Short mmCIF file of C-alpha atoms and ligand atoms in Angstrom, two decimals:
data_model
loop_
_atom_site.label_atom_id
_atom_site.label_comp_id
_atom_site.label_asym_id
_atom_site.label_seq_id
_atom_site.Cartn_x
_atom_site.Cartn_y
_atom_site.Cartn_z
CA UNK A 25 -163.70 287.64 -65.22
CA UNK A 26 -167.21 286.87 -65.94
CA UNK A 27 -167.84 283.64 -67.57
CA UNK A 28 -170.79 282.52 -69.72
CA UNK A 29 -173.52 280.91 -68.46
CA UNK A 30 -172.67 277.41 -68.69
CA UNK A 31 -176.92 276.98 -69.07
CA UNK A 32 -179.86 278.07 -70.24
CA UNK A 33 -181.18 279.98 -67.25
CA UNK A 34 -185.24 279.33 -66.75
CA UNK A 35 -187.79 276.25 -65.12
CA UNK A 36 -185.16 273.65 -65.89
CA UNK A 37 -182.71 275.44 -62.81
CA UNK A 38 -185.21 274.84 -60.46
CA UNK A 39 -183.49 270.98 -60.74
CA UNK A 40 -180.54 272.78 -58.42
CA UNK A 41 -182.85 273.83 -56.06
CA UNK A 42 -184.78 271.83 -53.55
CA UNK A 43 -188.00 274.58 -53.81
CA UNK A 44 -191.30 272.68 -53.96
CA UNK A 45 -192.08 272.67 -58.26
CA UNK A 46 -195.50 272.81 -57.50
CA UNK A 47 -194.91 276.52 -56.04
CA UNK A 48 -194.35 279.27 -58.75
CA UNK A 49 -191.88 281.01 -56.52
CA UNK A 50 -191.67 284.55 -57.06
CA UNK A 51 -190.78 285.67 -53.04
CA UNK A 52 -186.49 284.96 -53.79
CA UNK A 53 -185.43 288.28 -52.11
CA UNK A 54 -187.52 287.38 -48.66
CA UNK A 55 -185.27 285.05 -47.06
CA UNK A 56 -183.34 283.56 -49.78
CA UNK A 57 -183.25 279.74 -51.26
CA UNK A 58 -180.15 277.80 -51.39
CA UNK A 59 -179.26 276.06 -53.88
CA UNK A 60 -178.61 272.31 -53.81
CA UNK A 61 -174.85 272.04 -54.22
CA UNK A 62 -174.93 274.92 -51.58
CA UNK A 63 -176.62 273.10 -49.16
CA UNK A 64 -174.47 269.90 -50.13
CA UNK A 65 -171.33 272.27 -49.24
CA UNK A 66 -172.82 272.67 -46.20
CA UNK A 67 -173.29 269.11 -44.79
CA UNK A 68 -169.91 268.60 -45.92
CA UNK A 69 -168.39 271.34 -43.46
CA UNK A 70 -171.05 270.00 -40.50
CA UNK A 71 -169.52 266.38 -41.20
CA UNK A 72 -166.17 267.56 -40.86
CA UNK A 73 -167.04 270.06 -37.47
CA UNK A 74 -168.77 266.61 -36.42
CA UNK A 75 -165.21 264.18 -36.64
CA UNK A 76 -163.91 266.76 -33.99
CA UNK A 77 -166.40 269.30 -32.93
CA UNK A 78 -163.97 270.62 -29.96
CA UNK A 79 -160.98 270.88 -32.27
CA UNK A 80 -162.89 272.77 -34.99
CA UNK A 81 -164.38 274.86 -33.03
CA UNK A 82 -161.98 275.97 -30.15
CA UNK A 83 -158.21 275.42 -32.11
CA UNK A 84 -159.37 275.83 -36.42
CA UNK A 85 -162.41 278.61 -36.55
CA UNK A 86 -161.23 281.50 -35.30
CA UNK A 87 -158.20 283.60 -33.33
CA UNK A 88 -159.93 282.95 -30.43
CA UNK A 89 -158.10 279.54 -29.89
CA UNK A 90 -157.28 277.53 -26.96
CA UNK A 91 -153.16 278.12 -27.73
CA UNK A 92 -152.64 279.06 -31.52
CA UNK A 93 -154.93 278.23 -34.24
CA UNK A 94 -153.11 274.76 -36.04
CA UNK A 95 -153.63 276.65 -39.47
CA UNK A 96 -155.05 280.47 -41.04
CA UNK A 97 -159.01 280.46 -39.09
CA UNK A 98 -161.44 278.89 -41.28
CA UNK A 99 -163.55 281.79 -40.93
CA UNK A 100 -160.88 284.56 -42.43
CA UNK A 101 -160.26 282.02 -44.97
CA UNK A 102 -164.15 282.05 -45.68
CA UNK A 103 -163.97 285.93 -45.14
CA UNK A 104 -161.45 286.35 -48.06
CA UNK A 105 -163.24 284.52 -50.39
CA UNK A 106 -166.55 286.41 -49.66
CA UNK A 107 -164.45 289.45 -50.04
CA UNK A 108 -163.00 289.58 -52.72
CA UNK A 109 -166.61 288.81 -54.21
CA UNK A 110 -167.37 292.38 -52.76
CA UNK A 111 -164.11 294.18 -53.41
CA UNK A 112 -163.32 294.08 -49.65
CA UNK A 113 -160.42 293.21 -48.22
CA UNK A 114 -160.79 290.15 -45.57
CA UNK A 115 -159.69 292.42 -42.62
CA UNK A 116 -162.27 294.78 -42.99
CA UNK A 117 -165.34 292.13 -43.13
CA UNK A 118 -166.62 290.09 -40.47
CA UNK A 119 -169.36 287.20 -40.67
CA UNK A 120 -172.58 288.18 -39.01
CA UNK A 121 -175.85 285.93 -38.48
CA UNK A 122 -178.16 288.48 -40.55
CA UNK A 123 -177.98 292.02 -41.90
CA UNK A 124 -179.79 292.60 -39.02
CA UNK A 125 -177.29 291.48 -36.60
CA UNK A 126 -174.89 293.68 -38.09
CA UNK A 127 -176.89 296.90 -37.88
CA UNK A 128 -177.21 295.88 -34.24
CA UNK A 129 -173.49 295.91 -33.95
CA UNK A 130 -173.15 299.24 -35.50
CA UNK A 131 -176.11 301.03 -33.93
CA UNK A 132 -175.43 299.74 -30.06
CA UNK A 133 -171.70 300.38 -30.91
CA UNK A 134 -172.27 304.21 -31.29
CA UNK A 135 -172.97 306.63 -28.80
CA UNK A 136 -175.53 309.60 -29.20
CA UNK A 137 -176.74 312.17 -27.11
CA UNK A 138 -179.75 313.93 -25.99
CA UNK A 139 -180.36 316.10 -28.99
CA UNK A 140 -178.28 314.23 -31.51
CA UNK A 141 -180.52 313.08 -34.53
CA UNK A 142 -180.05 309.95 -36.94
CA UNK A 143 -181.16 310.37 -40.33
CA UNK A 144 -183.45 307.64 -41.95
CA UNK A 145 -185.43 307.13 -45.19
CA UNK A 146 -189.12 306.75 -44.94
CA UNK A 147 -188.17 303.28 -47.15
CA UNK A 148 -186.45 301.61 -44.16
CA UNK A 149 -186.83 298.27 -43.37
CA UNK A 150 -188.98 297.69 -40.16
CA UNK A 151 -186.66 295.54 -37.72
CA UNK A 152 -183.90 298.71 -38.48
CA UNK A 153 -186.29 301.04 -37.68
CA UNK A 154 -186.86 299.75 -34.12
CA UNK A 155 -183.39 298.80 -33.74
CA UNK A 156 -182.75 303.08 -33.99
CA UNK A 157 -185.74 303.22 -32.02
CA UNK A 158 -184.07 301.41 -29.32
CA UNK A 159 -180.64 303.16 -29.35
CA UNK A 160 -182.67 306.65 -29.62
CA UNK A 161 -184.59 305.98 -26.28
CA UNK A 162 -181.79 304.80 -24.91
CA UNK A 163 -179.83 307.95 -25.45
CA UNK A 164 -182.54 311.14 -26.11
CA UNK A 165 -181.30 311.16 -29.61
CA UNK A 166 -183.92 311.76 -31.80
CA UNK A 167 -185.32 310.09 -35.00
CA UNK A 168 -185.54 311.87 -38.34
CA UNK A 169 -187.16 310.39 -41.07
CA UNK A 170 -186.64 311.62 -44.80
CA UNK A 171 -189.74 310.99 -47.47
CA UNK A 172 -188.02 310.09 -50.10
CA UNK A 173 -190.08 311.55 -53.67
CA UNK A 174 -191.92 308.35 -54.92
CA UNK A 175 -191.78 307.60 -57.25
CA UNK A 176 -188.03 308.99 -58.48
CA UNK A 177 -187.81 310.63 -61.90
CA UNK A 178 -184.16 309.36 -61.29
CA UNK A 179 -181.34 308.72 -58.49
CA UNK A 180 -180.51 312.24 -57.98
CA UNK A 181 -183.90 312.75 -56.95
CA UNK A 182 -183.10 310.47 -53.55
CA UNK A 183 -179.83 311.60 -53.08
CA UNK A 184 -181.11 315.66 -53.08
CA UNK A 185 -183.99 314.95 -50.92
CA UNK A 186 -181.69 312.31 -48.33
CA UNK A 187 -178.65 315.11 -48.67
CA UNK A 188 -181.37 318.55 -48.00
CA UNK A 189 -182.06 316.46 -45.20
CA UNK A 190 -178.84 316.31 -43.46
CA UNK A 191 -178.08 318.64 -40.20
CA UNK A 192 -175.96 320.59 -37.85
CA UNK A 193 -177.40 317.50 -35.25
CA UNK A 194 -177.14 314.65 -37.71
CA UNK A 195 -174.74 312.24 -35.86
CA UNK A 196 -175.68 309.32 -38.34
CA UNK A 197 -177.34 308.26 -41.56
CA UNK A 198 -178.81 305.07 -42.20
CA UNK A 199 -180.19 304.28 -45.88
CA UNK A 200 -180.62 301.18 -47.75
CA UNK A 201 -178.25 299.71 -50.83
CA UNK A 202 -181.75 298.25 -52.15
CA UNK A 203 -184.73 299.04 -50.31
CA UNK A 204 -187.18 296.17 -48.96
CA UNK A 205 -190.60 296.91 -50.04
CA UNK A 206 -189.93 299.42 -53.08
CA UNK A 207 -186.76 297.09 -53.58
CA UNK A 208 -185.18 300.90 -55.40
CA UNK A 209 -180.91 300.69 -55.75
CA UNK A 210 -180.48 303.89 -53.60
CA UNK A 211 -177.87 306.24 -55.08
CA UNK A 212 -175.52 305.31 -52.07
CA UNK A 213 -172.40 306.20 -53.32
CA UNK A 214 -173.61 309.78 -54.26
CA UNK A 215 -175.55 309.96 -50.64
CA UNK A 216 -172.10 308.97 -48.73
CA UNK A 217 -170.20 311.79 -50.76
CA UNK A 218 -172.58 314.03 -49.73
CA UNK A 219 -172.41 312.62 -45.85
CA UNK A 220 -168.80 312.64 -46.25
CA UNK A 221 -168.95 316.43 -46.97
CA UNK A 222 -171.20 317.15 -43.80
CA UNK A 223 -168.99 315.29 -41.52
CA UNK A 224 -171.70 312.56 -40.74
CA UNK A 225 -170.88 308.51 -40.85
CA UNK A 226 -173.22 306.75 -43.27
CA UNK A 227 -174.40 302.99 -42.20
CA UNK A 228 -175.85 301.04 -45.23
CA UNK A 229 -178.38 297.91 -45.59
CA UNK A 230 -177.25 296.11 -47.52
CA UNK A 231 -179.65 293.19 -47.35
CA UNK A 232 -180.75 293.04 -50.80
CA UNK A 233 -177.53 294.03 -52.63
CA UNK A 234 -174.96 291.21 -52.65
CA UNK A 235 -175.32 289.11 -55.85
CA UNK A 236 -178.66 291.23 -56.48
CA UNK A 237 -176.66 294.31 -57.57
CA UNK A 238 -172.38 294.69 -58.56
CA UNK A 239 -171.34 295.43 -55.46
CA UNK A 240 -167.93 296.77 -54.45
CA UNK A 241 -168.63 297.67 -50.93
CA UNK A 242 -165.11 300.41 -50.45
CA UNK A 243 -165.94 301.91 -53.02
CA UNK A 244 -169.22 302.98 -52.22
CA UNK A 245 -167.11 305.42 -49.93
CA UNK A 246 -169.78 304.56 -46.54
CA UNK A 247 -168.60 303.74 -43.11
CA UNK A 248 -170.63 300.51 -42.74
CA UNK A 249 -171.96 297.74 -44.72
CA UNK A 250 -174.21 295.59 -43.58
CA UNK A 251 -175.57 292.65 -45.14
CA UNK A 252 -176.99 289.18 -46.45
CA UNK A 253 -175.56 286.49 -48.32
CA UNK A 254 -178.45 284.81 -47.79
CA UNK A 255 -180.62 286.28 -50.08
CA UNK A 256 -178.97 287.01 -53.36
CA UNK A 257 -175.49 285.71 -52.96
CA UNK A 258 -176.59 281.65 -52.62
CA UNK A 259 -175.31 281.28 -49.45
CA UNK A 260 -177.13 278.68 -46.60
CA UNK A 261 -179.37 281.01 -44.40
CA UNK A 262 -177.27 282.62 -41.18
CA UNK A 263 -174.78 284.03 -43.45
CA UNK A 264 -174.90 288.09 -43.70
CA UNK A 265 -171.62 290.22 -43.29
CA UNK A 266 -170.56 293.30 -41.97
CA UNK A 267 -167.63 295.78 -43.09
CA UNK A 268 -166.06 298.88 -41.23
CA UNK A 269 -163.86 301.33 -42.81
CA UNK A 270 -160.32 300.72 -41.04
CA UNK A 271 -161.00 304.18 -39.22
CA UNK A 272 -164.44 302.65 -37.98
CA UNK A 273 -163.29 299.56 -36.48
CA UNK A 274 -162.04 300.63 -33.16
CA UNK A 275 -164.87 300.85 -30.83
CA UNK A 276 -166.81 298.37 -32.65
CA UNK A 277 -168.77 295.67 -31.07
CA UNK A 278 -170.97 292.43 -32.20
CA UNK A 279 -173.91 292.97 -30.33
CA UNK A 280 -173.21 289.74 -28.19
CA UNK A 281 -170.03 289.94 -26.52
CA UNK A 282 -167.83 287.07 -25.83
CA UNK A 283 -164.29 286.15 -25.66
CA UNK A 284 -163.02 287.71 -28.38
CA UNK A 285 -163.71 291.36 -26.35
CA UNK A 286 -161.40 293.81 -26.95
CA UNK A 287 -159.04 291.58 -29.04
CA UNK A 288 -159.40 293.94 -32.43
CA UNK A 289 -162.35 293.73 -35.28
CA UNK A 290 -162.07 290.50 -36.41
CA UNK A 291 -161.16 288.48 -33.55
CA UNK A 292 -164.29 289.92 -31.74
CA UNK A 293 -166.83 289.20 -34.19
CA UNK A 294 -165.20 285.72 -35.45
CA UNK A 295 -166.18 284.38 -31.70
CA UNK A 296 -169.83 285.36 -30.29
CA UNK A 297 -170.07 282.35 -28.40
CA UNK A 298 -170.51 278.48 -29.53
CA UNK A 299 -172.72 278.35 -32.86
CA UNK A 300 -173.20 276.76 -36.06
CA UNK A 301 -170.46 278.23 -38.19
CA UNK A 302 -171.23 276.09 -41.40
CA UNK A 303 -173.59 279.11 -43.45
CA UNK A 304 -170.09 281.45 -42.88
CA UNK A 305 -167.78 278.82 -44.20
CA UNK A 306 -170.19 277.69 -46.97
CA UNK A 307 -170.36 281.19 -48.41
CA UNK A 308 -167.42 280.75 -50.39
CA UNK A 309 -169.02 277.77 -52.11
CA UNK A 310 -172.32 279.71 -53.08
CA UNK A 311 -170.23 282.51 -54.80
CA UNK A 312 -168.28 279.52 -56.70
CA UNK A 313 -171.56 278.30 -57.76
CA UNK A 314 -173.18 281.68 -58.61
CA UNK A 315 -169.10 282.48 -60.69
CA UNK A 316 -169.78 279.29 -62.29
CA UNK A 317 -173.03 280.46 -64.11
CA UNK A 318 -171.75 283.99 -64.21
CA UNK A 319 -172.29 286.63 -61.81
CA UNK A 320 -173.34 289.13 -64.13
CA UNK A 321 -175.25 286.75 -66.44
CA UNK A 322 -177.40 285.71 -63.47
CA UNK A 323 -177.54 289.54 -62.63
CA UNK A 324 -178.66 290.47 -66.10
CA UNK A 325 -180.88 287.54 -66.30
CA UNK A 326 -182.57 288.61 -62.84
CA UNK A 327 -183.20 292.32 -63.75
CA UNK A 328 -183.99 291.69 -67.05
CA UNK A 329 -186.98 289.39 -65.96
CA UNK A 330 -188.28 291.11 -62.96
CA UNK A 331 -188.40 294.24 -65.33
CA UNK A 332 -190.43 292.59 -68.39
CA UNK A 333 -192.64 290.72 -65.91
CA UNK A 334 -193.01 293.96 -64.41
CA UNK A 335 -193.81 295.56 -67.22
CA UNK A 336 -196.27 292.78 -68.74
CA UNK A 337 -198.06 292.68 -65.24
CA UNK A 338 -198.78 296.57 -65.57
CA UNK A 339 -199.94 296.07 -68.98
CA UNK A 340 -202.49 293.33 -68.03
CA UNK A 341 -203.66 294.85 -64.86
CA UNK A 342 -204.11 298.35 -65.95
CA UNK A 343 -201.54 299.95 -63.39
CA UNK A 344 -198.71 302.29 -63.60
CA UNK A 345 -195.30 300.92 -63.75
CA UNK A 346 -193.24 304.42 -62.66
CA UNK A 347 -189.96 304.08 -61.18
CA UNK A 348 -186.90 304.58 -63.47
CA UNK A 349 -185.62 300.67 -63.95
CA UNK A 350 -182.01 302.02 -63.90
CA UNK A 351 -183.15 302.10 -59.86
CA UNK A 352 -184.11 298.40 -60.20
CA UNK A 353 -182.04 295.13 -59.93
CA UNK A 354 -183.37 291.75 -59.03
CA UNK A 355 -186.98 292.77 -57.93
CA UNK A 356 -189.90 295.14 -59.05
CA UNK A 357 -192.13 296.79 -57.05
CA UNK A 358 -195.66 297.94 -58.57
CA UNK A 359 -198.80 298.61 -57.78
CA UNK A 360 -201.87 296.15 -57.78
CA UNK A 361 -204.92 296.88 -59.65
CA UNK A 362 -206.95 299.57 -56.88
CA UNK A 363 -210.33 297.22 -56.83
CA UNK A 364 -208.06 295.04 -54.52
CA UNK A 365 -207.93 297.54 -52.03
CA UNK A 366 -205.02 299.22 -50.08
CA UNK A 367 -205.21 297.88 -46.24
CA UNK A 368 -202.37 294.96 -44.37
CA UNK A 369 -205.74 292.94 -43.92
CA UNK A 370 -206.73 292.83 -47.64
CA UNK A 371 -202.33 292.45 -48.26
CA UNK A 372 -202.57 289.23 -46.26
CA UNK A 373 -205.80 287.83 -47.24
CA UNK A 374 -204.72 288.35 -51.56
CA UNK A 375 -200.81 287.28 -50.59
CA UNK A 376 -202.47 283.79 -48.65
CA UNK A 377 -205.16 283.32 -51.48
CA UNK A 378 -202.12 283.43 -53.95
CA UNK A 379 -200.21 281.36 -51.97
CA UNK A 380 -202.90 278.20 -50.82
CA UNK A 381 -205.41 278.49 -54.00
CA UNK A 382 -203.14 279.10 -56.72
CA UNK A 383 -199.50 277.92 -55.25
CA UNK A 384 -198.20 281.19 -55.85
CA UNK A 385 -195.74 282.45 -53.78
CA UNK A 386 -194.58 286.41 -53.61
CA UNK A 387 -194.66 289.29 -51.98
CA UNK A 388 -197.72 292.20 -51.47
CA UNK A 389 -198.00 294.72 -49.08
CA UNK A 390 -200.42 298.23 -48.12
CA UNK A 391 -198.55 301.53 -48.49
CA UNK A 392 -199.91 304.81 -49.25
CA UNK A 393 -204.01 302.97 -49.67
CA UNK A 394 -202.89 300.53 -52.57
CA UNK A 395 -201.18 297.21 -52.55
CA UNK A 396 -198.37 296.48 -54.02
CA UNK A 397 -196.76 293.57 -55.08
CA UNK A 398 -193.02 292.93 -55.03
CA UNK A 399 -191.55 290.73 -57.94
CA UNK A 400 -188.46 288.93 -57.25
CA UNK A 401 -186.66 287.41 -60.61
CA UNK A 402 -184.17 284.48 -60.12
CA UNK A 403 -182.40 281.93 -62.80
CA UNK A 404 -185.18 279.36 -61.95
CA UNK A 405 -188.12 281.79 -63.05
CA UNK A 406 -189.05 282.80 -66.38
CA UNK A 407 -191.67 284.58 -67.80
CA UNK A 408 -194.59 281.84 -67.52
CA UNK A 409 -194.88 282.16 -63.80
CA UNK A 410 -195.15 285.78 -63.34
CA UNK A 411 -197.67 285.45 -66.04
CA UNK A 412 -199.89 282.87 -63.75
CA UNK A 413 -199.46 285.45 -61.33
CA UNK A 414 -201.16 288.26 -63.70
CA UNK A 415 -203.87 285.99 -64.48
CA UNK A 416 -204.32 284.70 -60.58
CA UNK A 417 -204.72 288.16 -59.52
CA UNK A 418 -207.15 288.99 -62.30
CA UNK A 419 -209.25 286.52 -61.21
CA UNK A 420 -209.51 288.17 -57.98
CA UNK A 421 -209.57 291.44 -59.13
C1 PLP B 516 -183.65 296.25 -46.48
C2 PLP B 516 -183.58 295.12 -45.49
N1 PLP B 516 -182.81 295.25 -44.41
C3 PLP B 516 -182.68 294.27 -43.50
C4 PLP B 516 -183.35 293.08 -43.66
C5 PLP B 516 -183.18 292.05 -42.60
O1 PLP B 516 -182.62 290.90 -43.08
P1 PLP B 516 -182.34 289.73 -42.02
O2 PLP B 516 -183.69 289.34 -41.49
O3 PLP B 516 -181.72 288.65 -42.83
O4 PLP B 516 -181.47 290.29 -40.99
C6 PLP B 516 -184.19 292.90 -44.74
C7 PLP B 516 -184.93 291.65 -44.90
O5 PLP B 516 -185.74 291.47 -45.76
C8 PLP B 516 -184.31 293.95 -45.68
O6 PLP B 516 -185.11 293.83 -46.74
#
């Protein structure tokens, strides 16, 4: 059950992070920030690995144990808690470095032949796009790439355009919970139904969407989840997941095999050789922290900013705020007054101005000639600093 938000949300939360306060930070959904007690977690679990790094490691992390484990592995301990957080049961999730890491897993996993096609959006994050680059060469399968109408009057919009899409050759579909640079909730649940109906296995990103967006990852009806805790969820950086369907799980691989080969789902991915297993086993204390304030408070609180900053930013610069916010969560994608411009150089030289004259930090990119900025909302923002942004970007304008 959701409880209240045991604080004000706003400037005063940025005491439980360890972000600079003389940055207006406005770049959350990038690469995350931890929060203090988080981080504190953390060091406790290295301290511990530290009294007895050999016996945490090879007899108390995982089923791969020199004899048996003394107790249940730390890390399917850590895996239930993150689970249930996702509606997942522990046996079906698996702790990855990075969502990217998991896609690897999945996509090198597969096998395609010459002819075969996997389906992507035209929103797809970059490092995805070459990791199906990669398997495609590999194979002779080929790429397909979906434009998905932008902006959507409304989910069914994606979901007919992804779905028309779909192929006698489709072997696989690939789309995004949240997308990166539009940072749209993708209609996934209706897109798997209709991948379900065709026959084809649907991978999803799920980078942004874990304490971004309610996620109950079974539900969704996919094959694979891949994502982040990193980013929305709180957890120390290293920490994304990865779930299978129980009919997916045979045949699947991390993409760094070790001694864990062969030795089922879990057992494999729990051991990919020795690492630093304190972001996994500190991911159960992030999604204490983020229950403690309220999941859905701090959900609510997120969307609700990045879509009135969003709004108040389109209103002061003059732009078009289009997208449907129902396809909105924790970040807001719109456009940038046109003087700016609409090439990477011009992205890079406005996002570094913002960032070393005005200690603004936050996302902008060049897509179809314009640049756009990408607003991420979280507890320790309020409405003030996306309002120094508007005025910081007028000034260059
Ligand atoms: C949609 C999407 N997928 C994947 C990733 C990759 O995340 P990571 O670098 O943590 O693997 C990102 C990162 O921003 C993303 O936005």
């Amino acid at each position: 059950m959701e409880r209240r938000a045991l604080r004000s949300f706003g400037r005063s939360m940025l005491a439980e992070w360890a972000l600079d306060p003389a940055v207006t930070y406005l770049n959350h959904g990038t690469v995350g920030a931890t929060p203090r007690r988080v981080l504190e977690a953390q060091q406790r679990i290295r301290d511990e690995i530290e009294r007895q790094p050999s016996r945490f490691l090879l007899r108390e992390l995982s089923a791969v144990a020199i004899g048996a484990p003394l107790e249940r592995p730390r890390l399917r301990a850590a895996a239930a808690a993150v689970g249930a957080f996702l509606g997942a049961r522990a046996e079906d999730l698996v702790f990855v470095d990075n969502a990217t890491t998991g896609t690897n897993a999945v996509l090198r996993s597969l096998e395609f032949r010459d002819g075969d096609e996997i389906l992507l959006t035209d929103h797809v994050y970059g490092s995805v796009a070459r990791i199906v680059a990669f398997v495609a060469r590999r194979s002779g399968a080929r790429v397909r790439t979906v434009e998905l109408p932008y902006p959507p009057r409304c989910p069914r919009d994606v979901t007919e355009a992804f779905a028309g899409a779909l192929g006698p050759r489709t072997r696989l579909a690939v789309v995004d919970h949240v997308t990166s640079e539009s940072a749209l909730i993708l209609p996934v649940a209706e897109i798997a139904a209709r991948c379900r109906a065709k026959g084809v296995p649907l991978l999803v990103d799920g980078a942004h969407g874990p304490g971004a967006i309610p996620v109950d990852i079974p539900s969704l009806g996919a094959d694979w989840y891949s994502a982040n805790l990193h980013k929305w969820a709180f957890a120390p950086r290293s920490s994304g997941v990865l779930w299978a369907a129980p009919e997916r799980q045979a045949g699947l691989h991390p993409a760094v095999i070790s001694w864990g080969f062969d030795e089922g789902f879990t057992t494999e991915f729990d051991w990919v050789g020795t690492r630093d297993p304190s972001p996994h086993l500190a991911a159960p204390a992030a999604i204490e922290f983020m229950e403690e304030l309220g999941a859905g408070a701090v959900r609510a609180y997120d969307h609700g900013l990045a879509w009135e900053a969003a709004r108040h930013l389109a209103g002061r610069w003059g732009t078009a705020l289009e997208i449907p916010e129902e396809m909105t969560g924790a970040m807001v994608t719109l456009p940038l007054p046109e003087r700016l411009g609409g090439d990477e150089a011009r992205a890079t030289r406005l996002r570094n101005a913002l960032l070393f004259e005005d200690g603004i930090e936050v996302q902008i990119h060049a897509w179809r000639a314009r640049l756009w900025v990408r607003l991420s909302a979280q507890v320790y923002n309020e409405m003030a600093d996306f309002e120094r942004l508007g005025e910081a970007v007028l000034r260059r304008a």
